[in-house]
Coordinates of C-alpha atoms and ligand atoms in Angstrom, one line a residue:
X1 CA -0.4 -32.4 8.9
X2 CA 0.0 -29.7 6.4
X3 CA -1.0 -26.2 7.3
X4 CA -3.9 -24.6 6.0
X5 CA -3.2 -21.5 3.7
X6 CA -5.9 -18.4 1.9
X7 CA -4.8 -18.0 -2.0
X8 CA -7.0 -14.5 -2.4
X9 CA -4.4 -13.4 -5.1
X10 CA -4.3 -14.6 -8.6
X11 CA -1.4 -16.7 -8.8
X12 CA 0.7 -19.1 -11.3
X13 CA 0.2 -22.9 -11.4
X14 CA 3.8 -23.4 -11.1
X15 CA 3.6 -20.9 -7.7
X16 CA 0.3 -22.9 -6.6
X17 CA 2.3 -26.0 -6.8
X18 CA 5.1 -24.9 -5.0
X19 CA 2.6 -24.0 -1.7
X20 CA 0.5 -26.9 -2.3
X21 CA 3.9 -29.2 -1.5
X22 CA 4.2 -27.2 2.0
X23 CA 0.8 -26.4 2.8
X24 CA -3.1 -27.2 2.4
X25 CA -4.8 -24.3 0.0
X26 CA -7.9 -22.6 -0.1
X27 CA -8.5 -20.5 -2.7
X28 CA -10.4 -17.6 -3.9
X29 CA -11.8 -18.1 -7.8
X30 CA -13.6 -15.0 -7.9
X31 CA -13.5 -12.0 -10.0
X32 CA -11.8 -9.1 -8.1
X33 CA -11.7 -8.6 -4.8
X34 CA -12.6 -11.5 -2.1
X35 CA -16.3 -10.7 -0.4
X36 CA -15.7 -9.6 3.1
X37 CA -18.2 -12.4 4.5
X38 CA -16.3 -14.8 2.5
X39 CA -12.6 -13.7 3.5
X40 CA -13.9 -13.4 7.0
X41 CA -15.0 -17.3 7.1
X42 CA -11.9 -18.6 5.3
X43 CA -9.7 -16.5 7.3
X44 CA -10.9 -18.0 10.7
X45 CA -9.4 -21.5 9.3
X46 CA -6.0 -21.0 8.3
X47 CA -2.6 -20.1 9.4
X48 CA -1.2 -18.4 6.1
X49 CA -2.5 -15.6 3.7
X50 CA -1.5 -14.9 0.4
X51 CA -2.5 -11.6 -0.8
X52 CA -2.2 -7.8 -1.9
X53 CA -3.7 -5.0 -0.4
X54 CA -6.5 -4.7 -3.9
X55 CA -7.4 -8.2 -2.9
X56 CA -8.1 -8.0 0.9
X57 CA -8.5 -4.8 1.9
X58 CA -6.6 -3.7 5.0
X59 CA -5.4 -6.6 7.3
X60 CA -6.5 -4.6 10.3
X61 CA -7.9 -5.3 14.3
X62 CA -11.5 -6.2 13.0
X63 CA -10.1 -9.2 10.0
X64 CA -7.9 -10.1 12.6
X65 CA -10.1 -10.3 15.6
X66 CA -11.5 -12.8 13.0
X67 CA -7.9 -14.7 12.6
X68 CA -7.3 -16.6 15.7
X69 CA -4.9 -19.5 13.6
X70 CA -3.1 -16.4 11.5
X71 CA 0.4 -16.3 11.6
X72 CA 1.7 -14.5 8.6
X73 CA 0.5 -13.0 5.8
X74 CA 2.7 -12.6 2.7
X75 CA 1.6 -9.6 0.3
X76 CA 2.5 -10.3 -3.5
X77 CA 3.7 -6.4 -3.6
X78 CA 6.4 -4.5 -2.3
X79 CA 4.3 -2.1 -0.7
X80 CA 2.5 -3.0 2.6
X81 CA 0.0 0.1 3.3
X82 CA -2.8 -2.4 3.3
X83 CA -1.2 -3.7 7.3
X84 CA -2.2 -2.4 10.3
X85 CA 1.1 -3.0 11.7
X86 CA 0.4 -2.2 15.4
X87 CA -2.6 -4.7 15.1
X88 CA -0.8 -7.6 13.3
X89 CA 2.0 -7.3 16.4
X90 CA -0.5 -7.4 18.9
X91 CA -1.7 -10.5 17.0
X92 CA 1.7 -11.7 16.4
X93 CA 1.4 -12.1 12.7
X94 CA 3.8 -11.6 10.7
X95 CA 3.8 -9.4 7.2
X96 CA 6.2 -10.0 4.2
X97 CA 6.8 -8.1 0.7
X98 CA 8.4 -8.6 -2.2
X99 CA 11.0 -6.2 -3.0
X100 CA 14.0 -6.0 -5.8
X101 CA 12.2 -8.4 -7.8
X102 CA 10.5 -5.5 -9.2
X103 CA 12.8 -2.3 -9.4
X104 CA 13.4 -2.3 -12.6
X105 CA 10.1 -3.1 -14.0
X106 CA 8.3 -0.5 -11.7
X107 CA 11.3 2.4 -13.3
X108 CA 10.3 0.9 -17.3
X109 CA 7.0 2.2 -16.2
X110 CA 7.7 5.3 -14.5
X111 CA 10.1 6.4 -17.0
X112 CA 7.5 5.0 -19.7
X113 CA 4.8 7.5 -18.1
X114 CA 6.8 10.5 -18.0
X115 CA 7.7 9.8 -21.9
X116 CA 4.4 9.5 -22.6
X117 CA 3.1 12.9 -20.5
X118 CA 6.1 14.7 -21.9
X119 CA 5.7 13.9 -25.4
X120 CA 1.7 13.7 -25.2
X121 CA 2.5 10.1 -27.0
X122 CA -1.3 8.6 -25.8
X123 CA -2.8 11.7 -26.7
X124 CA -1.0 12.4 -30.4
X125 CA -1.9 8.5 -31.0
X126 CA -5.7 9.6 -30.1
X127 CA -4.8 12.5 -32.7
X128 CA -3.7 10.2 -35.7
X129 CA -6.0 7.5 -35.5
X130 CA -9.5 9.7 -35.5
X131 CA -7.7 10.9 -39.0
X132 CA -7.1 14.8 -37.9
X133 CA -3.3 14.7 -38.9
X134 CA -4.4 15.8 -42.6
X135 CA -6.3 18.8 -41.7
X136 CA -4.1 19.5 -39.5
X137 CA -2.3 22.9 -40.5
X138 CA -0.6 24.1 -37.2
X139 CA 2.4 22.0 -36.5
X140 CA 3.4 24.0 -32.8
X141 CA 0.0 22.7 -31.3
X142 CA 1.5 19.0 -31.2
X143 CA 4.8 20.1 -29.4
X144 CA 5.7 18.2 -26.0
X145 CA 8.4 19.4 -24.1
X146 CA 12.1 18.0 -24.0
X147 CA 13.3 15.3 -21.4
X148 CA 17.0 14.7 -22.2
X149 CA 19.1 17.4 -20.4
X150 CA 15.8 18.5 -18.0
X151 CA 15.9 18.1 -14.1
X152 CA 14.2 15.1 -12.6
X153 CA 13.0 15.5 -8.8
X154 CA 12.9 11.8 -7.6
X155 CA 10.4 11.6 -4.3
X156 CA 12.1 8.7 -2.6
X157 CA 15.4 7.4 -3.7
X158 CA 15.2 3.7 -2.3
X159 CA 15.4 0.9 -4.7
X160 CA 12.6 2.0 -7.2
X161 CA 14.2 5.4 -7.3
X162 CA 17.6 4.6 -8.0
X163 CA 16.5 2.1 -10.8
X164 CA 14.4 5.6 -12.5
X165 CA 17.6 8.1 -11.6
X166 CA 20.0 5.4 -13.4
X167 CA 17.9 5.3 -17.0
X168 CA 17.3 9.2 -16.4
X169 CA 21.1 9.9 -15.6
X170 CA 22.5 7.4 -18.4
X171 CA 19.6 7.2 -20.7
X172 CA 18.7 10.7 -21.0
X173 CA 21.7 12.7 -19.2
X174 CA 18.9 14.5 -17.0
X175 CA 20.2 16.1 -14.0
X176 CA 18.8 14.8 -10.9
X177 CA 18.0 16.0 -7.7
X178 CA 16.2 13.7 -4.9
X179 CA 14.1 13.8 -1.6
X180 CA 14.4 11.2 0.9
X181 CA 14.4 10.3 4.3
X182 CA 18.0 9.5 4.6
X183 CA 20.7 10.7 2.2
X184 CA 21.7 7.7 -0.3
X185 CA 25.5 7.9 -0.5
X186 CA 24.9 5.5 -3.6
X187 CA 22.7 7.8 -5.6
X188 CA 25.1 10.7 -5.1
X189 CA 27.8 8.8 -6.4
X190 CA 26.8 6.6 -9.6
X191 CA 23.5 9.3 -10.6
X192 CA 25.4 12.3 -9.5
X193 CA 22.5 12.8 -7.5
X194 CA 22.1 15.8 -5.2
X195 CA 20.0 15.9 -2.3
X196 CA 17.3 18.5 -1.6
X197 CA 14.7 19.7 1.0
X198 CA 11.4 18.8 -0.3
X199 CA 10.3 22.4 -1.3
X200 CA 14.1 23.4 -3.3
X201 CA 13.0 20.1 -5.2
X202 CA 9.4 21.3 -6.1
X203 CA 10.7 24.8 -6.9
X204 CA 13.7 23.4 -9.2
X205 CA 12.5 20.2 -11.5
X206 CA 11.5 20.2 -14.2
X207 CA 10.0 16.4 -13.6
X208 CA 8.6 15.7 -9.9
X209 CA 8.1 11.7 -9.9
X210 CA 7.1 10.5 -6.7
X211 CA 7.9 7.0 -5.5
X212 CA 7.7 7.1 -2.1
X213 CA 5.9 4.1 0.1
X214 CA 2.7 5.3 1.9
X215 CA 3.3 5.8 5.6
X216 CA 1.5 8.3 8.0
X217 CA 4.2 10.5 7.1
X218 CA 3.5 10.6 3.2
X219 CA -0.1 10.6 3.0
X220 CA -0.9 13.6 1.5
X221 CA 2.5 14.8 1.2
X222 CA 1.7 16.6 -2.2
X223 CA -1.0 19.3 -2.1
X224 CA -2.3 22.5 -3.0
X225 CA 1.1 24.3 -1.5
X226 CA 3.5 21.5 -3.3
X227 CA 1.5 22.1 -6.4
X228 CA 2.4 25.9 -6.1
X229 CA 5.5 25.5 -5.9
X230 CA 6.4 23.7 -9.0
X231 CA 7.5 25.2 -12.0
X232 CA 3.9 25.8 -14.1
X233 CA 5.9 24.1 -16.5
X234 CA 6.7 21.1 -14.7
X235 CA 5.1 17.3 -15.0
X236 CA 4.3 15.3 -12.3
X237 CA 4.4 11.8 -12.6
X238 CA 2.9 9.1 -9.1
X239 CA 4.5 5.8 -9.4
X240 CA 3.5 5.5 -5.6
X241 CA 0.5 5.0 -4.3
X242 CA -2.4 7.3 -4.9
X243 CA -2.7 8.6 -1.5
X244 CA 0.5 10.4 -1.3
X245 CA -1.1 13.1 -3.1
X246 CA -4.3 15.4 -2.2
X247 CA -6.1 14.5 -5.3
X248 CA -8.4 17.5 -5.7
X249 CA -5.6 19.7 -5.0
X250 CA -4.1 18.0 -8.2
X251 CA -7.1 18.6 -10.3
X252 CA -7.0 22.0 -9.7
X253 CA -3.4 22.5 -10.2
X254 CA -3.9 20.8 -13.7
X255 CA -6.9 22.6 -14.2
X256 CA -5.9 25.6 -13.8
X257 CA -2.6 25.3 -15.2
X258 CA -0.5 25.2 -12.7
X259 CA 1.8 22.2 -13.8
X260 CA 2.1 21.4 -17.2
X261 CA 1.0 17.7 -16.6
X262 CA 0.3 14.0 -14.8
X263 CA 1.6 11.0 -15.5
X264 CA -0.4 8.7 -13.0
X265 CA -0.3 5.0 -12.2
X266 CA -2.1 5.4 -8.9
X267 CA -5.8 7.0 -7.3
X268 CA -6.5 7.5 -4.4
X269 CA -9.5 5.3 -5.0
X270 CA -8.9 2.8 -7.4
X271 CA -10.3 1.3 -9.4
X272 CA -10.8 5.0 -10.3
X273 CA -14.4 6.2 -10.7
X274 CA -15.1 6.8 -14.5
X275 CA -16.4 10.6 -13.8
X276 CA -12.8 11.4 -11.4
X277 CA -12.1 14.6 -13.1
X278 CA -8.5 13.5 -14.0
X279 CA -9.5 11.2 -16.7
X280 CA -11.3 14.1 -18.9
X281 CA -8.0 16.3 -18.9
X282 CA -6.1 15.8 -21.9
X283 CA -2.9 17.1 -20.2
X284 CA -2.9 13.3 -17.7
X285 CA -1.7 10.2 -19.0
X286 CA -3.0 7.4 -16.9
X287 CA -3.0 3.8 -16.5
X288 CA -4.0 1.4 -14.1
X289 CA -2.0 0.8 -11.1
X290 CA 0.7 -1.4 -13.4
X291 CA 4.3 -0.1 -12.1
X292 CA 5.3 -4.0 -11.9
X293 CA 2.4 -6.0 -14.2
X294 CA 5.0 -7.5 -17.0
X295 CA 4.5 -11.7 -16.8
X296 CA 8.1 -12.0 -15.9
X297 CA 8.4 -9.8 -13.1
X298 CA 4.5 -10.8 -11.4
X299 CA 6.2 -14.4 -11.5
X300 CA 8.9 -13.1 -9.5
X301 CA 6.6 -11.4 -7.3
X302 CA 4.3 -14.4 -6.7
X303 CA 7.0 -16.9 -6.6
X304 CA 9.0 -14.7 -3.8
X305 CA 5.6 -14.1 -1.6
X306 CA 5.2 -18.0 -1.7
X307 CA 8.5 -18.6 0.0
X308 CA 7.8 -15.8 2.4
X309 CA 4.6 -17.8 3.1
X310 CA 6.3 -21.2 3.4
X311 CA 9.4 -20.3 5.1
X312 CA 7.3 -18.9 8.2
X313 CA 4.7 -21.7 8.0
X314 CA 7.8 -24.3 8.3
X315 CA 9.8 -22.3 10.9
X316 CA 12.6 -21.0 9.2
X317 CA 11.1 -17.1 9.8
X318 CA 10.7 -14.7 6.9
X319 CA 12.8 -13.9 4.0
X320 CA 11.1 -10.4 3.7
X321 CA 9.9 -9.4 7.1
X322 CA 8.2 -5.7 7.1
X323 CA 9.2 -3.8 9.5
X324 CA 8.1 0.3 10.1
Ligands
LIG1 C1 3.9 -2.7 -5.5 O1 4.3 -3.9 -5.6 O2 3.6 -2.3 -4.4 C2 3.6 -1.8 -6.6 O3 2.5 -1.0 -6.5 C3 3.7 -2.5 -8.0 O4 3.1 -1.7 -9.0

């Protein structure tokens, strides 16, 4: 008997298949985000989840008090913020990501959003197609600010990071400093990367670009007294999650000028509200939560969670286990 498996992720036929020869599949066809009272029933029935934290919510105590059959649920993401990990232990259930399949996707992106903020690229587009580039007189009002030769601050130099530091090192011959938890002997060596204490970082780049996973330890880790330090001509670009930074302490280090700019993929609350203050300042690029959203790579993605999900269903134990 094949076991039973929750789809709440939109996934590729080809992916779909691949689970259906393993395991039976429910599936959520919704728009958006599976209803709690729905998610709640199917979850009580199956052994396997297939997910991301924007689907499901957190996979906490109170789904899983829910989840007697559950034995692992595979995230199509490489972060994992949305588990409770002390509660899917004590429920022995095991939780899977997908990471590498997406470094170099998720640095196009950063890299792509610092461009953009540095160079005001969405906002001079804005600019020429509302027709003010013929009236306009004073060149010096469209300047951005240079990137090649600058100092980029990287905010966690695992995989992500090293995939930014190597187009900002051999791309753009910025200098680049980083902030981890450990010290990456590999950064140092190929990006000439130097390692700082978080606050010689702030006080030095000219970039900050955070990419740092969301623990207990990084939530809020940028706030009003990060935002001081910065240079008030510095750009600040979140490829994380949203919740690594004190949002209102950002608005009002954009607002009143002490960076220069955002370049933000992540909210703390997404989708974002249309009235969040960051969307009306003309010095924030934004976009929506799309460090790894190229076809190619979301393949990748799905396909890898689906073999996380069948090779624990079939016994052969995770490919991607998460550990803390
Ligand atoms: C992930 O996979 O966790 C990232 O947020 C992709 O953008």
């Amino acid at each position: 008997m094949k076991l039973k498996v929750y789809i709440a992720y939109p996934i590729p036929e080809s992916v779909e298949n691949f689970i259906a020869q393993h395991c039976e599949i429910h599936k959520w066809d919704g728009n958006g985000r599976v209803p709690t009272n729905i998610l709640i029933e199917e979850i009580a029935e199956v052994e396997g989840l297939y997910t991301s934290g924007s689907m499901t919510g957190p996979i906490n105590e109170e789904l899983l008090s829910h989840a007697s059959q559950l034995k692992v649920v595979s995230n199509v993401s490489v972060g994992y913020n949305n588990f409770n990990l002390a509660a899917m232990t004590k429920h022995n259930v095991i939780g899977t990501n997908t990471p590498n399949v997406l470094n170099e996707t998720v640095a196009d992106l950063a890299f792509g959003l610092l461009l953009a903020t540095a160079r005001r690229i969405p906002e001079l587009d804005r600019f020429v197609k509302e027709g003010n580039w013929e009236h306009k007189t004073n060149y010096v009002d469209l300047y951005g600010k240079d990137v090649h030769g600058t100092t980029l601050g990287i905010i966690g130099m695992g995989r992500i990071g090293e995939a930014i530091a190597k187009r900002a090192k051999f791309g753009f011959d910025m200098n680049i400093i980083y902030h981890n938890r450990n010290r990456n002997a590999d950064a140092e060596k190929k990006y000439d990367a130097e390692y700082c204490d978080l606050d010689a970082l702030l006080r030095k780049s000219d970039y900050v670009l955070l990419m740092t996973p969301l623990t207990k330890d990084t939530f809020h880790l940028i706030g009003e007294e990060e935002f001081k330090l910065m240079k008030e001509t510095a750009i600040f670009i979140n490829v994380s999650r949203g919740q690594t930074v004190d949002e209102q302490a950002l608005i009002r280090a954009l607002e009143n000028k002490k960076i220069l700019g955002a370049g933000l993929d992540v909210f703390e609350k997404e989708p974002v509200a249309p009235d969040n203050p960051l969307l009306k300042l003309p010095n924030v690029v934004t976009v929506p939560h799309i460090g790894s959203a190229t076809a190619k790579t979301e393949e990748a993605m799905a396909m890898r969670a689906a073999e996380n999900l069948v090779a624990v269903l079939t016994g052969k134990g995770p490919i991607d286990p998460v550990v803390n």
